[in-house]
PDB file of C-alpha atoms in Angstrom:
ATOM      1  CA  UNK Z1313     -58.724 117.950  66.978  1.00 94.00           C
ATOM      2  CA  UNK Z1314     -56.116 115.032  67.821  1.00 93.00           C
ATOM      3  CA  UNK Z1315     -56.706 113.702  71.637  1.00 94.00           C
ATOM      4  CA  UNK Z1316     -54.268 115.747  73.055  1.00 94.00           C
ATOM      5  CA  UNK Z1317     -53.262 118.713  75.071  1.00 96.00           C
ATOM      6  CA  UNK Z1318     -49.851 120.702  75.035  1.00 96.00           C
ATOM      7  CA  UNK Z1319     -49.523 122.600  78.296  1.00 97.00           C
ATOM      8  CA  UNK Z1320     -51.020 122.614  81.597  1.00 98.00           C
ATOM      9  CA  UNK Z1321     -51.325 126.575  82.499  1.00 98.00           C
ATOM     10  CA  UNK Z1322     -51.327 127.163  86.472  1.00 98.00           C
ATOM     11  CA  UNK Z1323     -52.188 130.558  87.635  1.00 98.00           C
ATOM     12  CA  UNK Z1324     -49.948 131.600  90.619  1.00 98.00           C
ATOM     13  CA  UNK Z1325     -49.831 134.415  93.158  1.00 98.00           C
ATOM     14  CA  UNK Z1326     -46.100 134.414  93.276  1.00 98.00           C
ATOM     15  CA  UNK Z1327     -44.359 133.124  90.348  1.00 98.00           C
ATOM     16  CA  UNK Z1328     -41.019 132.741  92.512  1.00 98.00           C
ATOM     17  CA  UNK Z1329     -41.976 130.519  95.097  1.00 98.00           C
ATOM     18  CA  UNK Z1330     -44.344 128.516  93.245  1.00 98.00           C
ATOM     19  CA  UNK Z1331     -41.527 127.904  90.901  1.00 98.00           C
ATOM     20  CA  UNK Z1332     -39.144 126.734  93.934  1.00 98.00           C
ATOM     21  CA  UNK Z1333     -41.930 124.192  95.144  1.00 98.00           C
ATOM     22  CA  UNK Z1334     -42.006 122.404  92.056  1.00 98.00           C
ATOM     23  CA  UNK Z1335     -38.170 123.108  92.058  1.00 98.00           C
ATOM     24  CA  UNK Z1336     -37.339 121.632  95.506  1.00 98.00           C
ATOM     25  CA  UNK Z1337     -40.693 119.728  96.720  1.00 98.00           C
ATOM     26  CA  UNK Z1338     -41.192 117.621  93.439  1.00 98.00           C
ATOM     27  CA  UNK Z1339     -37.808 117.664  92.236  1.00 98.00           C
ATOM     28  CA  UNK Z1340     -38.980 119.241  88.409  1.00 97.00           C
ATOM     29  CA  UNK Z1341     -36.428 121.131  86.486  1.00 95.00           C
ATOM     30  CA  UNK Z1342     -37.281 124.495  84.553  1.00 96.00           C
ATOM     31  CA  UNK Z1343     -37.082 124.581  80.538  1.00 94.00           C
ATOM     32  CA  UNK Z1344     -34.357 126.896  78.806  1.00 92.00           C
ATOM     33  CA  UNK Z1345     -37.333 128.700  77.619  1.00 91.00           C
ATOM     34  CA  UNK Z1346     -38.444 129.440  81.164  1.00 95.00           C
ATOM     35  CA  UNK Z1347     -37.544 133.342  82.440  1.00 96.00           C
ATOM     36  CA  UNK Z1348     -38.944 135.785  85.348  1.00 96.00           C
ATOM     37  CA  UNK Z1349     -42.183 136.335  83.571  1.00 97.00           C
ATOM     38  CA  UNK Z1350     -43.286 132.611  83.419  1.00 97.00           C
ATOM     39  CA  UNK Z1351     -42.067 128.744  84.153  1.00 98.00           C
ATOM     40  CA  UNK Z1352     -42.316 126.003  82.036  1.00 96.00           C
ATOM     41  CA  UNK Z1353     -41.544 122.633  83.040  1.00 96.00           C
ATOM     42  CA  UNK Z1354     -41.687 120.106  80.788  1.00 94.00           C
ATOM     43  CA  UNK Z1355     -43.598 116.569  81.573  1.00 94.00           C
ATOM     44  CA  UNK Z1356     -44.673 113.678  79.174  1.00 92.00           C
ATOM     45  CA  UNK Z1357     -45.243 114.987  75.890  1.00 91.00           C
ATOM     46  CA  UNK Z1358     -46.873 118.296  77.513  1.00 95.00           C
ATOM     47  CA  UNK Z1359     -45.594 121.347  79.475  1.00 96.00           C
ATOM     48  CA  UNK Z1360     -46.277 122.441  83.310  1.00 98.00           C
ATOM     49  CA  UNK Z1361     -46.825 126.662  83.223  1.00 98.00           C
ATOM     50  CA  UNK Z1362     -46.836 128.493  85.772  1.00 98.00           C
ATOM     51  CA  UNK Z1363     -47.537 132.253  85.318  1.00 98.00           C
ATOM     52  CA  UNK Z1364     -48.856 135.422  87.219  1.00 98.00           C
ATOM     53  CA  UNK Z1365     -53.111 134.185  88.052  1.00 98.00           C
ATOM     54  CA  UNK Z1366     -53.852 138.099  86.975  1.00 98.00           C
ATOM     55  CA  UNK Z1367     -51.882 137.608  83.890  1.00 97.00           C
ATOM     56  CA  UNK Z1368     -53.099 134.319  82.839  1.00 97.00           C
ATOM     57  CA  UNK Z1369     -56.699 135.960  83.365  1.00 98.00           C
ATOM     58  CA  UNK Z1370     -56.220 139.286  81.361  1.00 97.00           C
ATOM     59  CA  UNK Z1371     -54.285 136.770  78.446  1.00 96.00           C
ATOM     60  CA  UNK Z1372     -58.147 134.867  78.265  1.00 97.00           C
ATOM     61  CA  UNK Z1373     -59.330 137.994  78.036  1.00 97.00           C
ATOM     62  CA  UNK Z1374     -61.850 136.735  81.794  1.00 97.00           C
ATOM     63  CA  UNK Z1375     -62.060 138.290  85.507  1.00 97.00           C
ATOM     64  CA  UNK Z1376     -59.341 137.397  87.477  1.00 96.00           C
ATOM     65  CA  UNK Z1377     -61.707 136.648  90.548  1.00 96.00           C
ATOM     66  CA  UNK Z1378     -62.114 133.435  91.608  1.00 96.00           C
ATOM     67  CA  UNK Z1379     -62.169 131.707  95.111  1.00 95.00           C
ATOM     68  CA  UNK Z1380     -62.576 128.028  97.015  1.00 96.00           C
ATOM     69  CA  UNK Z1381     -62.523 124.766  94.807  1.00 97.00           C
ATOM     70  CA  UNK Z1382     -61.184 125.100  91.337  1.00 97.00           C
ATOM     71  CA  UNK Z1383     -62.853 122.367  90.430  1.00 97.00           C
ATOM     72  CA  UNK Z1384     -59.518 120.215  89.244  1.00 98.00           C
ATOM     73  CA  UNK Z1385     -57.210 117.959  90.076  1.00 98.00           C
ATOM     74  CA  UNK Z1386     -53.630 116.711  88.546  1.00 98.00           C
ATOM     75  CA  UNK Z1387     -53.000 113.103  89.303  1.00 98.00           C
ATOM     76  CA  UNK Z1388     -49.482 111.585  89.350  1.00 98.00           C
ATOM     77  CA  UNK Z1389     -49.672 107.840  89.067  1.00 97.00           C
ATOM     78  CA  UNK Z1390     -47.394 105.190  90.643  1.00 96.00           C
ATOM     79  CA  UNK Z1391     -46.310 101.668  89.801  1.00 95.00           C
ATOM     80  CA  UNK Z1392     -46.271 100.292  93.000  1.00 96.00           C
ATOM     81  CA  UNK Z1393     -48.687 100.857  96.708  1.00 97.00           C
ATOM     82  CA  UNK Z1394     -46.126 101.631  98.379  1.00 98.00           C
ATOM     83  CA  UNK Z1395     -44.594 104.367  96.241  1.00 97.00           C
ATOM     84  CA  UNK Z1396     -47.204 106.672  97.466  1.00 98.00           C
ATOM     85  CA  UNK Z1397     -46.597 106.097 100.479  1.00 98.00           C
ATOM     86  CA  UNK Z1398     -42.690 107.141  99.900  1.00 98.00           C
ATOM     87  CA  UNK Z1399     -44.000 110.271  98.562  1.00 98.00           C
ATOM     88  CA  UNK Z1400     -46.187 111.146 100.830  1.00 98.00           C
ATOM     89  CA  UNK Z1401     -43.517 110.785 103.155  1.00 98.00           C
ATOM     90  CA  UNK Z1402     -40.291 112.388 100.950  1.00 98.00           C
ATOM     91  CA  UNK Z1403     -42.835 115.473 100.565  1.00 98.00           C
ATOM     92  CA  UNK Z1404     -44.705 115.719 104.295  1.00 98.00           C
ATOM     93  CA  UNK Z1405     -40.815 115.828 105.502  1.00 98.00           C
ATOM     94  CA  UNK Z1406     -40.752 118.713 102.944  1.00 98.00           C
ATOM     95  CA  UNK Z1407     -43.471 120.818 104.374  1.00 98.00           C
ATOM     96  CA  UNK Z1408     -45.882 119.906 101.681  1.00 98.00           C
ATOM     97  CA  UNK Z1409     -49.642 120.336 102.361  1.00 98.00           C
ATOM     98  CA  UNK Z1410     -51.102 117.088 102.918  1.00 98.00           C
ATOM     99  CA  UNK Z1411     -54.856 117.237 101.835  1.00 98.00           C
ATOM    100  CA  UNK Z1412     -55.436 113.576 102.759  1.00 98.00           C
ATOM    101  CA  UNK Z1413     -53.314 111.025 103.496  1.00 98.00           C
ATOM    102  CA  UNK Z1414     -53.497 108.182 100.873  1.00 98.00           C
ATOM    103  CA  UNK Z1415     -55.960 105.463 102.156  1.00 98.00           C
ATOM    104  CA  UNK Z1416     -57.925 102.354 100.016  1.00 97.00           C
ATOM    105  CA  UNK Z1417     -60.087 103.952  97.742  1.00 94.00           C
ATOM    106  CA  UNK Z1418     -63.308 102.317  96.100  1.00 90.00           C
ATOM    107  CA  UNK Z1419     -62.453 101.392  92.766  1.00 89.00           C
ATOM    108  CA  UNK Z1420     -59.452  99.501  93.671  1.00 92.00           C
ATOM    109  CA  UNK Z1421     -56.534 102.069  93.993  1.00 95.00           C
ATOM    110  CA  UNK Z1422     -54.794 103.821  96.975  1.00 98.00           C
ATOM    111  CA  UNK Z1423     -54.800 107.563  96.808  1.00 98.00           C
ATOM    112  CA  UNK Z1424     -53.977 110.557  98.525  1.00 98.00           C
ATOM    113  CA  UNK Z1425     -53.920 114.269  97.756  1.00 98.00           C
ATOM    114  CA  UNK Z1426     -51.279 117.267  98.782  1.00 98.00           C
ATOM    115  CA  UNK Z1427     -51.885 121.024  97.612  1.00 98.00           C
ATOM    116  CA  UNK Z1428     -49.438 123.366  95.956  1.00 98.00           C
ATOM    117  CA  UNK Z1429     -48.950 127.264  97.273  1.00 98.00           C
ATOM    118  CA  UNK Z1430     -52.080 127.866  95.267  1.00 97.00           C
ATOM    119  CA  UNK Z1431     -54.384 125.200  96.555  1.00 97.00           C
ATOM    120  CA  UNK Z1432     -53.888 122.932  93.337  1.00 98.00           C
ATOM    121  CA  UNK Z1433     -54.523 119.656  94.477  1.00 98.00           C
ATOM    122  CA  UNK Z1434     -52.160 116.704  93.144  1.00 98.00           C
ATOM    123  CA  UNK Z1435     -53.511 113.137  93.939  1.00 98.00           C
ATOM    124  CA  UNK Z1436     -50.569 110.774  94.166  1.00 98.00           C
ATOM    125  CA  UNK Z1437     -52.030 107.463  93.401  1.00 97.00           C
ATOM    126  CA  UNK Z1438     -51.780 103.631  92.199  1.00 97.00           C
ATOM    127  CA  UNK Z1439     -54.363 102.359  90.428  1.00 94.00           C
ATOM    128  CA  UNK Z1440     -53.467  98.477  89.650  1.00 93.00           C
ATOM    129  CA  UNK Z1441     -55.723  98.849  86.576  1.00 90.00           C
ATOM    130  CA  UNK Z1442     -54.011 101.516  84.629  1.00 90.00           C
ATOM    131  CA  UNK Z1443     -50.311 100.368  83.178  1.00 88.00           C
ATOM    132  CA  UNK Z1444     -47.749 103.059  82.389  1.00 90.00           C
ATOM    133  CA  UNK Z1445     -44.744 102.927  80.239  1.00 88.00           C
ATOM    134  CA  UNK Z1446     -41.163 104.111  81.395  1.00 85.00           C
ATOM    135  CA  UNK Z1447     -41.779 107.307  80.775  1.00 80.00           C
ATOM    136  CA  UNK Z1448     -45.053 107.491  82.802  1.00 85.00           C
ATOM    137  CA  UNK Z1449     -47.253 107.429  79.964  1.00 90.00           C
ATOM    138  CA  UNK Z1450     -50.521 105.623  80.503  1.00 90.00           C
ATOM    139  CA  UNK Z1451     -49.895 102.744  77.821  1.00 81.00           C
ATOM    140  CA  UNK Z1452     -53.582 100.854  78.338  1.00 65.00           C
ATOM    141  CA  UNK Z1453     -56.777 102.477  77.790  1.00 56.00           C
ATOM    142  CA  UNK Z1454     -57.397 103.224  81.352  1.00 46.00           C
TER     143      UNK Z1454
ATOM    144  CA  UNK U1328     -41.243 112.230  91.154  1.00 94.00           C
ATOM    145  CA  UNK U1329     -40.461 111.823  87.447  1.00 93.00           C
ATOM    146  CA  UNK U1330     -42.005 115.192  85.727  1.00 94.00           C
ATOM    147  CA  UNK U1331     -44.893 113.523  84.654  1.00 94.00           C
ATOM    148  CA  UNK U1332     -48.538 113.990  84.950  1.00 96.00           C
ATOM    149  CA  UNK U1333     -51.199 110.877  84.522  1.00 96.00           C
ATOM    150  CA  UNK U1334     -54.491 112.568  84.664  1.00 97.00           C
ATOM    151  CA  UNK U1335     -56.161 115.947  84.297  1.00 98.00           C
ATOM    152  CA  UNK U1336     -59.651 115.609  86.366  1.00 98.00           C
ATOM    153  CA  UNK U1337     -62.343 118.085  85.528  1.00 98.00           C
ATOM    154  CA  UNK U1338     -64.993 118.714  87.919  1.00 98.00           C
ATOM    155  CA  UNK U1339     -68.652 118.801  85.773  1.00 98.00           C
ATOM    156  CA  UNK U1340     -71.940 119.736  87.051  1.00 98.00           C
ATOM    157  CA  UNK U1341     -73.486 117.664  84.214  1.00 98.00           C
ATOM    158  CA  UNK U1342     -71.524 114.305  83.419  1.00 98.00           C
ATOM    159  CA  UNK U1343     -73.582 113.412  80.317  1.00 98.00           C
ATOM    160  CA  UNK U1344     -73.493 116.964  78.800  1.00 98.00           C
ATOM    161  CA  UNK U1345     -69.981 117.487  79.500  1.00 98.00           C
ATOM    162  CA  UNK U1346     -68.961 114.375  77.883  1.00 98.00           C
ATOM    163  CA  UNK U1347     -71.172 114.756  74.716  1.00 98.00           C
ATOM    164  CA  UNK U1348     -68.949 118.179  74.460  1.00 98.00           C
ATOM    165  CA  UNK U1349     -65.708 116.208  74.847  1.00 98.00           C
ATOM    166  CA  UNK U1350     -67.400 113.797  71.937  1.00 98.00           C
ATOM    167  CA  UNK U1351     -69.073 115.845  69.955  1.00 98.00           C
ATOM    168  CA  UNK U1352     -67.227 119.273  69.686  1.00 98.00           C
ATOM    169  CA  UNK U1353     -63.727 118.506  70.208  1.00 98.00           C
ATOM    170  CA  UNK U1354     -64.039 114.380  68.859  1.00 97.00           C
ATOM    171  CA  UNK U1355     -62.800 112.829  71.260  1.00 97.00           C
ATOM    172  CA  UNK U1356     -63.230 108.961  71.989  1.00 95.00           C
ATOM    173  CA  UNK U1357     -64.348 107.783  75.637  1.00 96.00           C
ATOM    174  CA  UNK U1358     -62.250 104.929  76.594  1.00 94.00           C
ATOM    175  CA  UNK U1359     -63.773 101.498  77.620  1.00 92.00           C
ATOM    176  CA  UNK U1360     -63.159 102.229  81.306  1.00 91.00           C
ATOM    177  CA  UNK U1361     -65.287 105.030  81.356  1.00 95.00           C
ATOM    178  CA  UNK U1362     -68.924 104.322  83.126  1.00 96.00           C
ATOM    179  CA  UNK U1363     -72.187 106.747  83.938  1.00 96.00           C
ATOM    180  CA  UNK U1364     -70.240 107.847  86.985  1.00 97.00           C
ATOM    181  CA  UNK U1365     -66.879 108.910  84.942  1.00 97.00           C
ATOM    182  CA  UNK U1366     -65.535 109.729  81.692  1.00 98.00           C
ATOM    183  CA  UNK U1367     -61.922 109.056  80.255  1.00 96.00           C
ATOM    184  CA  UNK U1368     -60.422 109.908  76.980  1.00 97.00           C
ATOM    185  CA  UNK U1369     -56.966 109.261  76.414  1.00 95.00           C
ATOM    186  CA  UNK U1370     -54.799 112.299  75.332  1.00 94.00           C
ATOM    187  CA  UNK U1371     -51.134 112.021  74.472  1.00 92.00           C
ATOM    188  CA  UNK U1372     -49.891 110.102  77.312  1.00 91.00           C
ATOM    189  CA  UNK U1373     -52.334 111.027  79.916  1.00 95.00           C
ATOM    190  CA  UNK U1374     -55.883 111.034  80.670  1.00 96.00           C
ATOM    191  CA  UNK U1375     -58.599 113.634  80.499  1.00 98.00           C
ATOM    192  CA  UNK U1376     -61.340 112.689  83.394  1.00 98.00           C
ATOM    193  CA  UNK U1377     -64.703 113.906  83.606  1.00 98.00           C
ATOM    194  CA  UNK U1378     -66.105 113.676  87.161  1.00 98.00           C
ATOM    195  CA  UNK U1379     -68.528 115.227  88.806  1.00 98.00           C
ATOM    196  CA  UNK U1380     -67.673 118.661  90.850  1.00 98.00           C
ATOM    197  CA  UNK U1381     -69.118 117.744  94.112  1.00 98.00           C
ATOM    198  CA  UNK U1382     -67.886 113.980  94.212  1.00 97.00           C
ATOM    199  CA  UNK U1383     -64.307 115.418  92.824  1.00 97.00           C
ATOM    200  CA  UNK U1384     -64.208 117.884  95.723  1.00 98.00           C
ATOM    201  CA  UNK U1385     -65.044 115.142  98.284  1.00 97.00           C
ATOM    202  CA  UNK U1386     -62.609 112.592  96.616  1.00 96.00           C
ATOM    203  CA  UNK U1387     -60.121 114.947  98.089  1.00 97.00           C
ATOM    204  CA  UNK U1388     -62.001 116.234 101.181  1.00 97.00           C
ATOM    205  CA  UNK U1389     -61.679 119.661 100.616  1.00 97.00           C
ATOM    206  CA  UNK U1390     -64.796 122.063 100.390  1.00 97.00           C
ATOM    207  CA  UNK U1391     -67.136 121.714  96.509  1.00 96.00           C
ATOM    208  CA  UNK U1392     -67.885 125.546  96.980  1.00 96.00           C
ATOM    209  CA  UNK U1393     -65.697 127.582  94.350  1.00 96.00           C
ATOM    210  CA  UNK U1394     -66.712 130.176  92.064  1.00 95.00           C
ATOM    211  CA  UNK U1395     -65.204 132.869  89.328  1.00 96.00           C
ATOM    212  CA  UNK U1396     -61.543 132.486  87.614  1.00 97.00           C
ATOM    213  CA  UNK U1397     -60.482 128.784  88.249  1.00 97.00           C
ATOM    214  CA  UNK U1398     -56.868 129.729  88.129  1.00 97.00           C
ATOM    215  CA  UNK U1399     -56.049 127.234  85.206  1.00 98.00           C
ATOM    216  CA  UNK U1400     -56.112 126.732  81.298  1.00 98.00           C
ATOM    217  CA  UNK U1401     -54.931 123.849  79.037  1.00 98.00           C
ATOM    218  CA  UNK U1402     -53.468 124.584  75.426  1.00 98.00           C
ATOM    219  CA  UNK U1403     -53.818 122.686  72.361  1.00 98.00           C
ATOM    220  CA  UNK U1404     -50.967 123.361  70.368  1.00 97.00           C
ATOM    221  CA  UNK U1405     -51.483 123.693  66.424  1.00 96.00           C
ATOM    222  CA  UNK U1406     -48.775 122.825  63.711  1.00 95.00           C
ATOM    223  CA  UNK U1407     -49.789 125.806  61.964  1.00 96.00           C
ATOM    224  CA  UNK U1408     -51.487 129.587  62.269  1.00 97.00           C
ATOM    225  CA  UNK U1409     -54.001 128.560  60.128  1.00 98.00           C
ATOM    226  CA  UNK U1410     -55.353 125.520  61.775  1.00 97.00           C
ATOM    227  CA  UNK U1411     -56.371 127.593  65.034  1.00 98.00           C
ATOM    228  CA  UNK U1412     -58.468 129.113  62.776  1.00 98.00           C
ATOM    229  CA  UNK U1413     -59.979 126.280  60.974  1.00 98.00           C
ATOM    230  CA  UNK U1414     -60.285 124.918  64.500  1.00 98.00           C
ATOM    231  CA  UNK U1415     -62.170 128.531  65.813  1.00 98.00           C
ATOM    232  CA  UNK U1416     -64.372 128.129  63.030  1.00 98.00           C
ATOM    233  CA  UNK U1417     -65.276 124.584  63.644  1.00 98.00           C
ATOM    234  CA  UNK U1418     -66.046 125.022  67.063  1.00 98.00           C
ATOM    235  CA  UNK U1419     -67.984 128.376  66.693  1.00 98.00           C
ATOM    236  CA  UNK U1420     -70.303 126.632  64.364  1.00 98.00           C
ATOM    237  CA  UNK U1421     -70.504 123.712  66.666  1.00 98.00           C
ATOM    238  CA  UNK U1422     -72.135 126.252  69.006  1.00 98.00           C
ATOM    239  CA  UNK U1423     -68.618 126.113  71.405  1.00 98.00           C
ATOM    240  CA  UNK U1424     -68.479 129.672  73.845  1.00 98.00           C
ATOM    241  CA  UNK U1425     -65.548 131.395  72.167  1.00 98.00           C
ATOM    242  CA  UNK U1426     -64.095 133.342  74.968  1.00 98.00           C
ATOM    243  CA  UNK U1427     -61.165 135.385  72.912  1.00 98.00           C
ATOM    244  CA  UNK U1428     -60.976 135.415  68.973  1.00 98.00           C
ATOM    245  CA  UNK U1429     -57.121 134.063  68.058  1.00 98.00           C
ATOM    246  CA  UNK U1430     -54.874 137.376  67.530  1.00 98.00           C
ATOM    247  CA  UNK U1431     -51.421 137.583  67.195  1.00 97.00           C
ATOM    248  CA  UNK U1432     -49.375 137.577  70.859  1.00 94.00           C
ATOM    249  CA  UNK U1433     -46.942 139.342  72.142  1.00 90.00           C
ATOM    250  CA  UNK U1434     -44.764 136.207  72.157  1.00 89.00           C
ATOM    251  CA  UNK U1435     -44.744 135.593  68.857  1.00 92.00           C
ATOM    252  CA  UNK U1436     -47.831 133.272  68.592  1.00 95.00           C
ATOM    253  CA  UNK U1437     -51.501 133.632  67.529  1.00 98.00           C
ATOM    254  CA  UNK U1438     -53.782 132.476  70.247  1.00 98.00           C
ATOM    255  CA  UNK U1439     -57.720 132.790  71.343  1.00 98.00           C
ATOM    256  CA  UNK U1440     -59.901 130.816  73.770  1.00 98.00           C
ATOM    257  CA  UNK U1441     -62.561 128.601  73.978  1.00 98.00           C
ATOM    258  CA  UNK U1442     -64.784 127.357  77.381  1.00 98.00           C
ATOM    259  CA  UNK U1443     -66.217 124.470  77.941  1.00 98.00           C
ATOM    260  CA  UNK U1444     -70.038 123.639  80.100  1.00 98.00           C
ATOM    261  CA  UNK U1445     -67.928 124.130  82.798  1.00 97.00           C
ATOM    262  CA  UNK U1446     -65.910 127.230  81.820  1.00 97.00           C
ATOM    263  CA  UNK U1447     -62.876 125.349  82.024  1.00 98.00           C
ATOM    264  CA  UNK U1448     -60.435 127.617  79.392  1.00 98.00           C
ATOM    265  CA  UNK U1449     -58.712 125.554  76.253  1.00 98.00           C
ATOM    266  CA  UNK U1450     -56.252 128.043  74.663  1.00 98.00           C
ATOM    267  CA  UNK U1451     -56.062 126.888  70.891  1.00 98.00           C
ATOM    268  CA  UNK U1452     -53.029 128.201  69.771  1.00 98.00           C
ATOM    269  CA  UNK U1453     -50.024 128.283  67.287  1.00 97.00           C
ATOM    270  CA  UNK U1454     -46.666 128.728  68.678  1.00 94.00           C
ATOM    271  CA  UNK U1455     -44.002 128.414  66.166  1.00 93.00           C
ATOM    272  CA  UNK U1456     -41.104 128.321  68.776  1.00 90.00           C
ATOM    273  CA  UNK U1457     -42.883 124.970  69.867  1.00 90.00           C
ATOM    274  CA  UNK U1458     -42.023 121.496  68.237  1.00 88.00           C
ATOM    275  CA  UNK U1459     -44.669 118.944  68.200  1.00 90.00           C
ATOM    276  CA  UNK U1460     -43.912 115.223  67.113  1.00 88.00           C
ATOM    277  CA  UNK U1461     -46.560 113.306  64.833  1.00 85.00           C
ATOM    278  CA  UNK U1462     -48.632 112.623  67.778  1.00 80.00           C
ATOM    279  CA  UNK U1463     -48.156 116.354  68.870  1.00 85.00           C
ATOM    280  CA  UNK U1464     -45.931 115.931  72.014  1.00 90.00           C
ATOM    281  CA  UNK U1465     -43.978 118.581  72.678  1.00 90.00           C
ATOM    282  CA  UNK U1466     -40.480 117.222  71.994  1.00 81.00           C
ATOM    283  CA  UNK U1467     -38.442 120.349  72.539  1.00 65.00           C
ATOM    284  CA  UNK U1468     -37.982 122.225  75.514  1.00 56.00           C
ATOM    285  CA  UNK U1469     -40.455 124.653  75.447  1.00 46.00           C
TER     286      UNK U1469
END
């Protein structure tokens, strides 16, 4: 198996609005291939699913049942301090859930973390270690 | 936000098992940043992290307790129907939990599911609407 993964699938209560908050809060635009039954948005080399939690559940053939931490995180790197703190702001002003606001961290970086409708938590960070091409790829081996 | 995504963190109860999975069943290469506290491997563009649940869950101060259906899968996409099942093969004789034997979808594809320590769901599947460049990024859209 090549280091890689294809799609991340999110399972979501209401496919509408959690389609609209990646719509409007982070500014993502749907795939032609995207329809009522599921979203696909498509990132660096990989797609962003979203589709019905039930459904996503009965396709993996598990329980649907499932509560508190999911045990996950999605992190969208910056290239600069202070462009977290511009998003933080740009989505706060957009009724985003801010989880924590970003703060000095440990190992070096400056991180924060907002939630989606489902409670998937995004940590908007800079880490001054890790170097990322135009497109937002991580270039360096982290 | 560009639609991007840097890192995928997984929350482990084991470190050191969970990464000898990563290693040893799917082949994948730790990078030199990773330490006894966290694991990296570098995917196509972004970065798997292993970290563990409880220290992942108070990175982001929200509550470690969760339990059941995490809401989420990732996909590994194959260039063929018969490499998910070279792959399924591999991995069931590795000793990997095979949650759903690949059949053909509804979509159009032929998909099954594997779990990690951690239950975390990796869809390997074939999806021939899907284009994947040589170092299998998805290059259409979706």
């Amino acid at each position: 198996m090549q280091p890689r993964i294809t799609i991340i699938g999110l399972g979501v209560q209401d496919l509408k609005k959690s389609t609209a908050f990646y719509q409007e809060k982070f500014g993502w635009k749907l795939t032609s291939a995207s329809n009522e039954n599921i979203s696909f948005f498509q990132l660096n080399g990989l797609l962003l699913s979203l589709y019905p939690k039930d459904k996503l559940a009965e396709d993996a053939t598990v329980d649907p049942m499932g509560s508190g931490f999911k045990g996950f995180t999605l992190a969208y790197n910056t290239r600069t301090k202070e462009e977290v703190d511009e998003i933080f702001a740009d989505l706060a002003q957009k009724g985003v859930k801010i989880v924590k606001q970003p703060e000095e961290v440990f190992w070096g970086g400056y991180s924060g973390y907002v939630a989606d409708l489902d409670e998937n938590l995004w940590e908007i960070a800079f880490n001054p270690f890790l170097e990322l091409d135009e497109a937002g790829n991580v270039t360096n081996e982290a």
